[in-house]
XYZ file of C-alpha atoms in Angstrom:
480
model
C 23.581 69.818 28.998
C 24.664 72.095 26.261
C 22.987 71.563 22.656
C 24.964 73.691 20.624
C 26.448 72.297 17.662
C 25.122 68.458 18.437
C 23.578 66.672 16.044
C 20.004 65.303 17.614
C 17.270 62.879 15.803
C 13.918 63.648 16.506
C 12.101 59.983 16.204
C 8.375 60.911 15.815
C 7.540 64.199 15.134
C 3.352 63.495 15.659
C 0.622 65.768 16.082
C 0.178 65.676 19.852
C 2.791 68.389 20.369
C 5.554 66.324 22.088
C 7.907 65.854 19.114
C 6.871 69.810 17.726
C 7.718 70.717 21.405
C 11.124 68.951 21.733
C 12.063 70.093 17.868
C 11.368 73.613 18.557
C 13.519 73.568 22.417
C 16.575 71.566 20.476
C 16.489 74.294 17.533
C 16.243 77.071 19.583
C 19.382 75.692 21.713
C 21.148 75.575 18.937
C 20.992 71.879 18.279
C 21.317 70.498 14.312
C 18.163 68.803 14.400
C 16.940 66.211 11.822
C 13.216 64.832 12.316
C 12.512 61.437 11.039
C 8.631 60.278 10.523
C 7.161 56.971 9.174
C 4.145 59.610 7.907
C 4.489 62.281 4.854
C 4.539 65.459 5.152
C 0.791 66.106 4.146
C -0.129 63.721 7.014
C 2.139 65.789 9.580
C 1.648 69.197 8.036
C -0.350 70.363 11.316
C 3.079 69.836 12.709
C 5.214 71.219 10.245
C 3.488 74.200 9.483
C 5.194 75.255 13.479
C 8.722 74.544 12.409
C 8.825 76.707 9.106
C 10.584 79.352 10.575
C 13.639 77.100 11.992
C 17.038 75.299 10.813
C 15.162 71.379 10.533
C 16.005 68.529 8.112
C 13.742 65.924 7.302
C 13.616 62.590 6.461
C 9.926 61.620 5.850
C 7.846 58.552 5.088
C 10.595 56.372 6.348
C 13.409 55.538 9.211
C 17.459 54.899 8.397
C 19.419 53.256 10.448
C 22.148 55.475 9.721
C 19.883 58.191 11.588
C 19.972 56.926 14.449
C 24.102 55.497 14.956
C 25.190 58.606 13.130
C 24.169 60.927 15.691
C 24.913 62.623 18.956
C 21.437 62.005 20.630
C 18.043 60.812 20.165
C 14.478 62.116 21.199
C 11.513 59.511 21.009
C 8.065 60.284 20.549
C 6.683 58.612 23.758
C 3.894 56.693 20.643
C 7.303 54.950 19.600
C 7.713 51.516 21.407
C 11.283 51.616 24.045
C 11.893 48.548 22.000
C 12.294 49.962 18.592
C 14.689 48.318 16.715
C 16.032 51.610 15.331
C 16.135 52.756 18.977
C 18.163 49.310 20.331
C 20.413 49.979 17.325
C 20.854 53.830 18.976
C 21.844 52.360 22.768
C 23.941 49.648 21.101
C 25.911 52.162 19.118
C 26.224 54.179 22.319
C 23.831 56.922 21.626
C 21.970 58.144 24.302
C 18.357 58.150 23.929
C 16.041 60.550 26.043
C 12.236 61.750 25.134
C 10.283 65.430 25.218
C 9.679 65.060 28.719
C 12.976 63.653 29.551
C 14.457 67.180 27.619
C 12.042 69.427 30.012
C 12.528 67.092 33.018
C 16.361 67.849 32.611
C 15.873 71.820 32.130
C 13.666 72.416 34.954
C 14.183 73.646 38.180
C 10.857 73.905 39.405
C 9.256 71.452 41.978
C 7.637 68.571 40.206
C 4.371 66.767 41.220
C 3.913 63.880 38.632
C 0.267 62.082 38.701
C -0.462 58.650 36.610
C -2.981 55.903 37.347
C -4.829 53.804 35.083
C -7.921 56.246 35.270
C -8.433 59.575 36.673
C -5.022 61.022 36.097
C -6.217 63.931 33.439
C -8.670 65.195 36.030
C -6.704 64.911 38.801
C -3.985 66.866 37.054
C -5.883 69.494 36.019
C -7.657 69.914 39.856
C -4.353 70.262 41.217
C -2.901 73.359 39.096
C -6.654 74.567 39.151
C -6.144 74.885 42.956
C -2.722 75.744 42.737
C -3.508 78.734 40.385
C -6.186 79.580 42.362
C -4.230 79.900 45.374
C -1.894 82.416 43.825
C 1.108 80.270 43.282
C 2.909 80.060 39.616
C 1.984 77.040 38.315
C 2.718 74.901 35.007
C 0.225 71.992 33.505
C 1.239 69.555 31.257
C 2.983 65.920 30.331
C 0.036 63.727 28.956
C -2.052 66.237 29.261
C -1.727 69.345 26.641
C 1.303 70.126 24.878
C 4.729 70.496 25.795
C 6.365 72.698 28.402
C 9.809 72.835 27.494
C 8.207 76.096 25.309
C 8.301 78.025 28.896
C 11.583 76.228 30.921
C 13.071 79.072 30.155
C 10.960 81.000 32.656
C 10.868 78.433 35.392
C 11.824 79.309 38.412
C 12.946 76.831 41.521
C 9.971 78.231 43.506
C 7.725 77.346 40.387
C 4.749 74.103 40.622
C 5.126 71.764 37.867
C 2.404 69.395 37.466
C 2.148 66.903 35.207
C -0.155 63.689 34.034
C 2.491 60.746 33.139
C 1.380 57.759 31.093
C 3.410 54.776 31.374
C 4.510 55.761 27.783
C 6.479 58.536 29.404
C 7.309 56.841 32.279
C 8.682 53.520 30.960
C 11.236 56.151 28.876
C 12.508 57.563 31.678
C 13.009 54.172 33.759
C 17.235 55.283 33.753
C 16.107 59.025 34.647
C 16.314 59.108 38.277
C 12.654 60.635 38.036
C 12.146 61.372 41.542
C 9.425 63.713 42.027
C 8.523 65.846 45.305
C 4.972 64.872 44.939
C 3.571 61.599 43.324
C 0.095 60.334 43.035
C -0.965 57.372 41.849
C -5.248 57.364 40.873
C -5.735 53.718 40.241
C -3.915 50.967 38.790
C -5.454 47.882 36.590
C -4.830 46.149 33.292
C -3.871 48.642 30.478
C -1.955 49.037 27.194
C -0.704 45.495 27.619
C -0.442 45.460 23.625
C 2.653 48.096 24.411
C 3.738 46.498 27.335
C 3.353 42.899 27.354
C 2.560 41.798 30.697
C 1.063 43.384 33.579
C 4.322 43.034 35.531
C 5.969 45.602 32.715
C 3.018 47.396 32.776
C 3.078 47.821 36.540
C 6.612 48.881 36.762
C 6.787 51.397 33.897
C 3.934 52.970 36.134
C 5.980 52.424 39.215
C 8.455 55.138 37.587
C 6.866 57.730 39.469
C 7.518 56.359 42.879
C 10.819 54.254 42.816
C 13.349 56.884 42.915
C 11.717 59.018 45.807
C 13.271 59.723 48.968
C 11.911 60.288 52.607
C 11.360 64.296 51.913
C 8.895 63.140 49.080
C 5.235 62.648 49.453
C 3.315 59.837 47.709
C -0.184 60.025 47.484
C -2.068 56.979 46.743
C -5.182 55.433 46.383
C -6.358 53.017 49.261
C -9.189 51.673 47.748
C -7.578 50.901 44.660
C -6.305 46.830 44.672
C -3.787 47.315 42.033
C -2.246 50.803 43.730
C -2.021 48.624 47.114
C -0.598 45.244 45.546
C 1.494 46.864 43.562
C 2.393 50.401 44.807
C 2.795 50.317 48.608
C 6.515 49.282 48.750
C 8.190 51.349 46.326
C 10.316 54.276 46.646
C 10.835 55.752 50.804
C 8.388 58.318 50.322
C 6.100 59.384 53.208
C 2.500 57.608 52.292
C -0.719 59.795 52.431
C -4.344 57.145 51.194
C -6.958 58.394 50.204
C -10.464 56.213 49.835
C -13.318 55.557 51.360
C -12.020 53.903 54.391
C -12.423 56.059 57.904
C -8.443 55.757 58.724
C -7.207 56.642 55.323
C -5.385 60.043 55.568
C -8.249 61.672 53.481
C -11.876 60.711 52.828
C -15.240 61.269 52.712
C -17.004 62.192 56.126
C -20.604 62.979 55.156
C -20.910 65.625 52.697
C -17.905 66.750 53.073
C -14.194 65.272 51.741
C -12.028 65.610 54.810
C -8.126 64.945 55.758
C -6.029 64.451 58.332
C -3.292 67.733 58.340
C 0.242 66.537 58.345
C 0.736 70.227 59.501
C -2.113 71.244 62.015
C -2.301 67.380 63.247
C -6.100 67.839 62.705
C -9.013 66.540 60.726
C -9.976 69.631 58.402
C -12.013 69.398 55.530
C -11.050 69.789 51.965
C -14.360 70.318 49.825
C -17.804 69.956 50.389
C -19.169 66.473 48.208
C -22.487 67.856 47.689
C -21.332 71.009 45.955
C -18.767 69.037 43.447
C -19.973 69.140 39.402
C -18.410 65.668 38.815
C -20.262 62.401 38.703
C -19.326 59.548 40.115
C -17.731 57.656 43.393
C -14.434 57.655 41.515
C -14.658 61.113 40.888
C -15.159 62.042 44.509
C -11.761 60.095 45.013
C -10.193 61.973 42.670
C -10.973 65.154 43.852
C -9.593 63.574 47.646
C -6.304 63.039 45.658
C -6.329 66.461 43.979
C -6.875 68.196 47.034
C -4.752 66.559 48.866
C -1.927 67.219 46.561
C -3.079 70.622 46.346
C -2.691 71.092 50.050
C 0.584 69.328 50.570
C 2.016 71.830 47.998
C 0.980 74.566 49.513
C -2.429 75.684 48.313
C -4.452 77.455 50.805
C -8.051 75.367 51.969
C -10.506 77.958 50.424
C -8.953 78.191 47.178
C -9.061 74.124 46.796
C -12.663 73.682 47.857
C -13.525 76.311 44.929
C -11.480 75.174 42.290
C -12.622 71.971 43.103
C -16.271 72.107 43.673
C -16.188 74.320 40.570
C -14.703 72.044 38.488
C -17.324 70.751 35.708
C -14.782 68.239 34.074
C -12.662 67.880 31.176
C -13.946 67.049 27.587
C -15.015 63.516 26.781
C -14.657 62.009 30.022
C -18.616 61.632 31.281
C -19.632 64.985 29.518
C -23.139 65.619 28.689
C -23.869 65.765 25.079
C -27.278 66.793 24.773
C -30.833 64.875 25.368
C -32.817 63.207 22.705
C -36.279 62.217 23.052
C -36.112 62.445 27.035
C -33.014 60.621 27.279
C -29.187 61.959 28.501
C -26.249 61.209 25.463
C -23.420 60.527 27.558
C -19.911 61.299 26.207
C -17.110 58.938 27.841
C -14.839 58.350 24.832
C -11.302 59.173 26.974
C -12.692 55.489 28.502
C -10.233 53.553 26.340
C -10.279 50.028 29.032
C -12.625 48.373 30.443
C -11.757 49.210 34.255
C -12.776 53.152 32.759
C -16.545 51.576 31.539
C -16.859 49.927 34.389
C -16.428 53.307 36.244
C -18.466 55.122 34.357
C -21.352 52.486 34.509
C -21.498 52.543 38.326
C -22.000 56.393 38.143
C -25.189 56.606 36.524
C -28.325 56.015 38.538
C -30.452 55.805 35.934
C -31.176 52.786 33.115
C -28.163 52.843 30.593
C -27.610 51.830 26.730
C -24.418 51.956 26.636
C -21.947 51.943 23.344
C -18.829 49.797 23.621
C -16.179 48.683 21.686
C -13.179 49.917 19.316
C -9.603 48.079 19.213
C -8.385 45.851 22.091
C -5.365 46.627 23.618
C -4.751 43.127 24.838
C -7.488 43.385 27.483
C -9.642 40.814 28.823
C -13.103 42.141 28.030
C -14.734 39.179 30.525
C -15.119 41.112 33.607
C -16.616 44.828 31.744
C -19.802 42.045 30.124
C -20.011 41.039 33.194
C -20.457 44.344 34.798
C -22.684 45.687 31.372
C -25.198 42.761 32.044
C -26.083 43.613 35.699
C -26.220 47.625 35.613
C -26.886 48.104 31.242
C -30.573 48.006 30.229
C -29.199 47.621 26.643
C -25.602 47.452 24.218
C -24.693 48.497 21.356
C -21.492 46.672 20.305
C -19.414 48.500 17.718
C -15.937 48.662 15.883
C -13.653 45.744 15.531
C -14.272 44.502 19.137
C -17.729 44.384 18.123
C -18.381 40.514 17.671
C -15.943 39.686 20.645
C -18.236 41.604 22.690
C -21.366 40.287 21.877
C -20.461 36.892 22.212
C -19.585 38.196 25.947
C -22.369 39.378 26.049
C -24.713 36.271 25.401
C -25.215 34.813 29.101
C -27.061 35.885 30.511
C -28.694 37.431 27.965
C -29.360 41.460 27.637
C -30.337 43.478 24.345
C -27.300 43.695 22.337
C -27.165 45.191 18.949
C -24.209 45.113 16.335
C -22.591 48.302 14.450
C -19.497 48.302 12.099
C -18.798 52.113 13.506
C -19.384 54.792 15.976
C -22.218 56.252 13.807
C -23.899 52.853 12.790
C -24.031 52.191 16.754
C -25.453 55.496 17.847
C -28.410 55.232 15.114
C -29.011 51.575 16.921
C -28.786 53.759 20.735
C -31.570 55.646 19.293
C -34.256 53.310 18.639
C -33.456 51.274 22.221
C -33.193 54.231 24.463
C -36.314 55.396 26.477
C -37.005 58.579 27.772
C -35.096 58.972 31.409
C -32.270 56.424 30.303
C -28.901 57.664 29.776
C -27.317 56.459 26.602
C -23.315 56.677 27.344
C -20.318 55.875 24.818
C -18.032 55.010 27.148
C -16.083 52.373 24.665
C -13.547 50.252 26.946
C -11.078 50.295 24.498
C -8.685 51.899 22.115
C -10.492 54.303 19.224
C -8.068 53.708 16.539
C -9.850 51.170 14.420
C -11.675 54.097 13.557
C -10.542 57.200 14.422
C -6.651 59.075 15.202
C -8.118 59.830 18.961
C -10.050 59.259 21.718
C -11.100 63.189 20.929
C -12.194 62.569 17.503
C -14.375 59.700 18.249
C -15.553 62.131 20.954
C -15.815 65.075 18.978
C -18.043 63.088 16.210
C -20.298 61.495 19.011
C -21.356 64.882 19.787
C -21.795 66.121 16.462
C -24.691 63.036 16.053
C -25.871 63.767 19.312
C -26.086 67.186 17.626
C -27.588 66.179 14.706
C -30.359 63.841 16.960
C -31.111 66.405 19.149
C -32.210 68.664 15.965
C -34.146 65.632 14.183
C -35.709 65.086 17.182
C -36.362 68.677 18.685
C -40.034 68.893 18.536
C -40.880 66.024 20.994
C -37.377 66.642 23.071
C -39.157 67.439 26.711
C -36.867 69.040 30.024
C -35.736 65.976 32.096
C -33.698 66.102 35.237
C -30.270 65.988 34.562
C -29.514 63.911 38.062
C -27.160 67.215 39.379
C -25.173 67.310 36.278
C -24.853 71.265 35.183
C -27.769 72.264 32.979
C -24.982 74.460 31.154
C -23.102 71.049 29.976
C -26.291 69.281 28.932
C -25.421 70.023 24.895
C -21.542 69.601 25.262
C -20.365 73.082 26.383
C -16.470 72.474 27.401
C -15.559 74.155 31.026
């Protein structure tokens, strides 16, 4: 579709780099572009400050109507609910309405693989082009993860790897798309962003996007162990079906020390990494590295260059990254854990005592079944945010030590006084950070800057402890 000369609205212009990505394309095209914010310009001038040098009108610190009727096309930040009344006034006036990644989906001509899941998708988005890259092949990352691509569809070629994490933000937006990716992976699939969606059953089927328009040349790569992926995921699309899990007769698991599959091409069992060598904690991690890998393979990256990239791999910020160590025990930073089903991960892959930090703002979650899971593997909780109360009440039987904190520092200052040397104290909140803080990376970022802080208060009676084969490199927060 040509741009030149059409009026567009840019709904959202953020700070994420979605709606700077889509205003920038849409200029460049040739589009007359006006972007419309509920924020000021102070609040947004991260944002603005990379649209000075183009042709862009404003409207600010409100929404009109007559924005969105008045108009040849509409581009949603994916934070702006498919419900919008501003948006239903757009369809009902006849105006089609598309998003960032709708723009790039349309504009590309490379071959997409498109990974969501509940948990695990950033990782397993970022092993896949890690092994992709590695392999030699011209590869783009993106979607959830990062900023926007549609900065480099001019240079896409049809030979090109696309791969990109979709949330079901994204993918509920592009339900009239015809999304129909040549890869698809699905991590894991349980209760999330219900607030946004409603139900599970809209939940569900904005993340069953990524599968439903797939035809019998696609592949669709899903997790077997997963009860959600297999209730719910199984019988869409007519994509061929490669599991992963833990089970002997999925197409790829883990055999021993080493994560194994069996090749579609060679007819064989080969392996794909060894376990033993991988950086990542966790049983959940060792499945998503199955998926990556698997992906990786399917789309053409050769075996050596996917064991390195993904026994190399030392993780992505706040997702169980080492902090530092404070009187002889590890500060764990989980904050991208934002529900419970991401706690209750991260809980089962330390094997040591744990105090661990939960709360924020509910996303219409039931928090029953992460107390549950807290009492039998926590030694200790710190409850904090505006979940905090909720929690502890959850939290009463049976009984374990359970302190109270109005914030994220409040609750670390309690971790400190219950931890014992060889525990691990891990944030890993179980829901949403916005009560407090813009992100799941800022409540991150200022975990580590009290772990920091600790570690220096502390310093003189801080002994070495055995990091339980994390990386000694990424015991005081150093990003790979």
């Amino acid at each position: 579709m040509s741009w030149r000369g059409r009026r567009v609205t840019v709904m959202g212009l953020g700070l994420f780099g979605g709606g700077l990505g889509a205003t920038r394309y849409l200029a460049r095209q040739g589009a007359e572009v006006l972007v419309t914010d509920l924020r000021n310009a102070e609040a947004l001038e991260p944002s603005l400050a990379g649209l000075r040098d183009l042709p862009v009108r404003y409207r600010l610190g409100e929404h009109l109507e007559k924005d969105f009727v008045e108009t040849d096309g509409i581009v949603a930040n994916p934070a702006v609910p498919w419900s919008s009344p501003f948006l239903e006034a757009a369809r009902a006036a006849g105006v089609p309405v598309t998003t960032e990644l709708g723009l790039f989906l349309g504009a590309s001509p490379a071959r997409l693989i498109a990974v969501t899941g509940s948990n695990g998708k950033s990782t397993v988005t970022s092993l896949i082009g890690r092994a992709l890259e590695r392999s030699g092949l011209r590869t783009f990352v993106g979607g959830n993860l990062g900023g926007s691509l549609l900065d480099h569809v001019d240079e896409l070629r049809a030979e090109d790897r696309v791969v990109l994490e979709m949330s079901s933000f994204q993918l509920e937006a592009l339900s009239e798309s015809g999304l129909a990716p040549w890869i698809s992976v699905v991590t894991s699939l349980s209760p999330n962003h219900l607030d946004r969606h409603g139900t599970w059953e809209r939940y569900v089927a904005a993340k069953g996007e990524v599968l439903r328009n797939q035809g019998p040349k696609g592949i669709a790569i899903l997790n077997g162990d997963d009860p959600g992926v297999r209730a719910e995921m199984a019988g869409l699309g007519r994509a061929r079906r490669l599991w992963f899990g833990a089970d002997a007769m999925s197409d790829a698991f883990v055999d021993g020390a080493d994560g194994v599959w069996h090749s579609p091409e060679s007819g064989r069992r080969e392996a794909l990494f060894d376990r033993s060598r991988l950086r990542l904690l966790g049983r959940f991690n060792a499945q998503n590295a199955l998926a990556a890998a698997v992906a990786a393979r399917v789309a053409g990256a050769d075996p050596a260059s996917t064991a390195a990239a993904i026994e190399s791999f030392q993780g992505l910020p706040h997702r169980l990254e080492l902090a530092g160590q404070v009187r002889g025990a590890l500060w764990v930073n989980d904050s991208k854990a934002t529900n419970p089903a991401a706690t209750i991960a991260a809980l089962h892959a330390l094997d040591r005592p744990v105090v661990v930090l939960i709360g924020g703002r509910n996303k219409g979650m039931d928090p029953s079944e992460l107390a549950s899971v807290v009492r039998g593997r926590a030694r200790a909780a710190v409850c904090f945010g505006e979940m905090a109360s909720e929690l502890r009440e959850a939290l009463r039987v049976p009984p374990i030590p359970v302190a109270l904190a109005p914030d994220l520092s409040s609750a670390c200052a309690a971790a400190s006084t219950l931890a014992q040397p060889g525990d691990a104290v891990l944030l890993s909140p179980g829901f949403a950070s916005f009560d407090e803080f813009q992100s799941f990376e800022q409540r991150g970022e200022r975990f580590r800057e009290i772990v920091r802080r600790l570690e220096i208060e502390w310093s003189e009676d801080a002994r070495p402890i055995d990091l339980g084969g994390m990386p000694r490199e990424n015991a005081r927060g150093v990003e790979a």
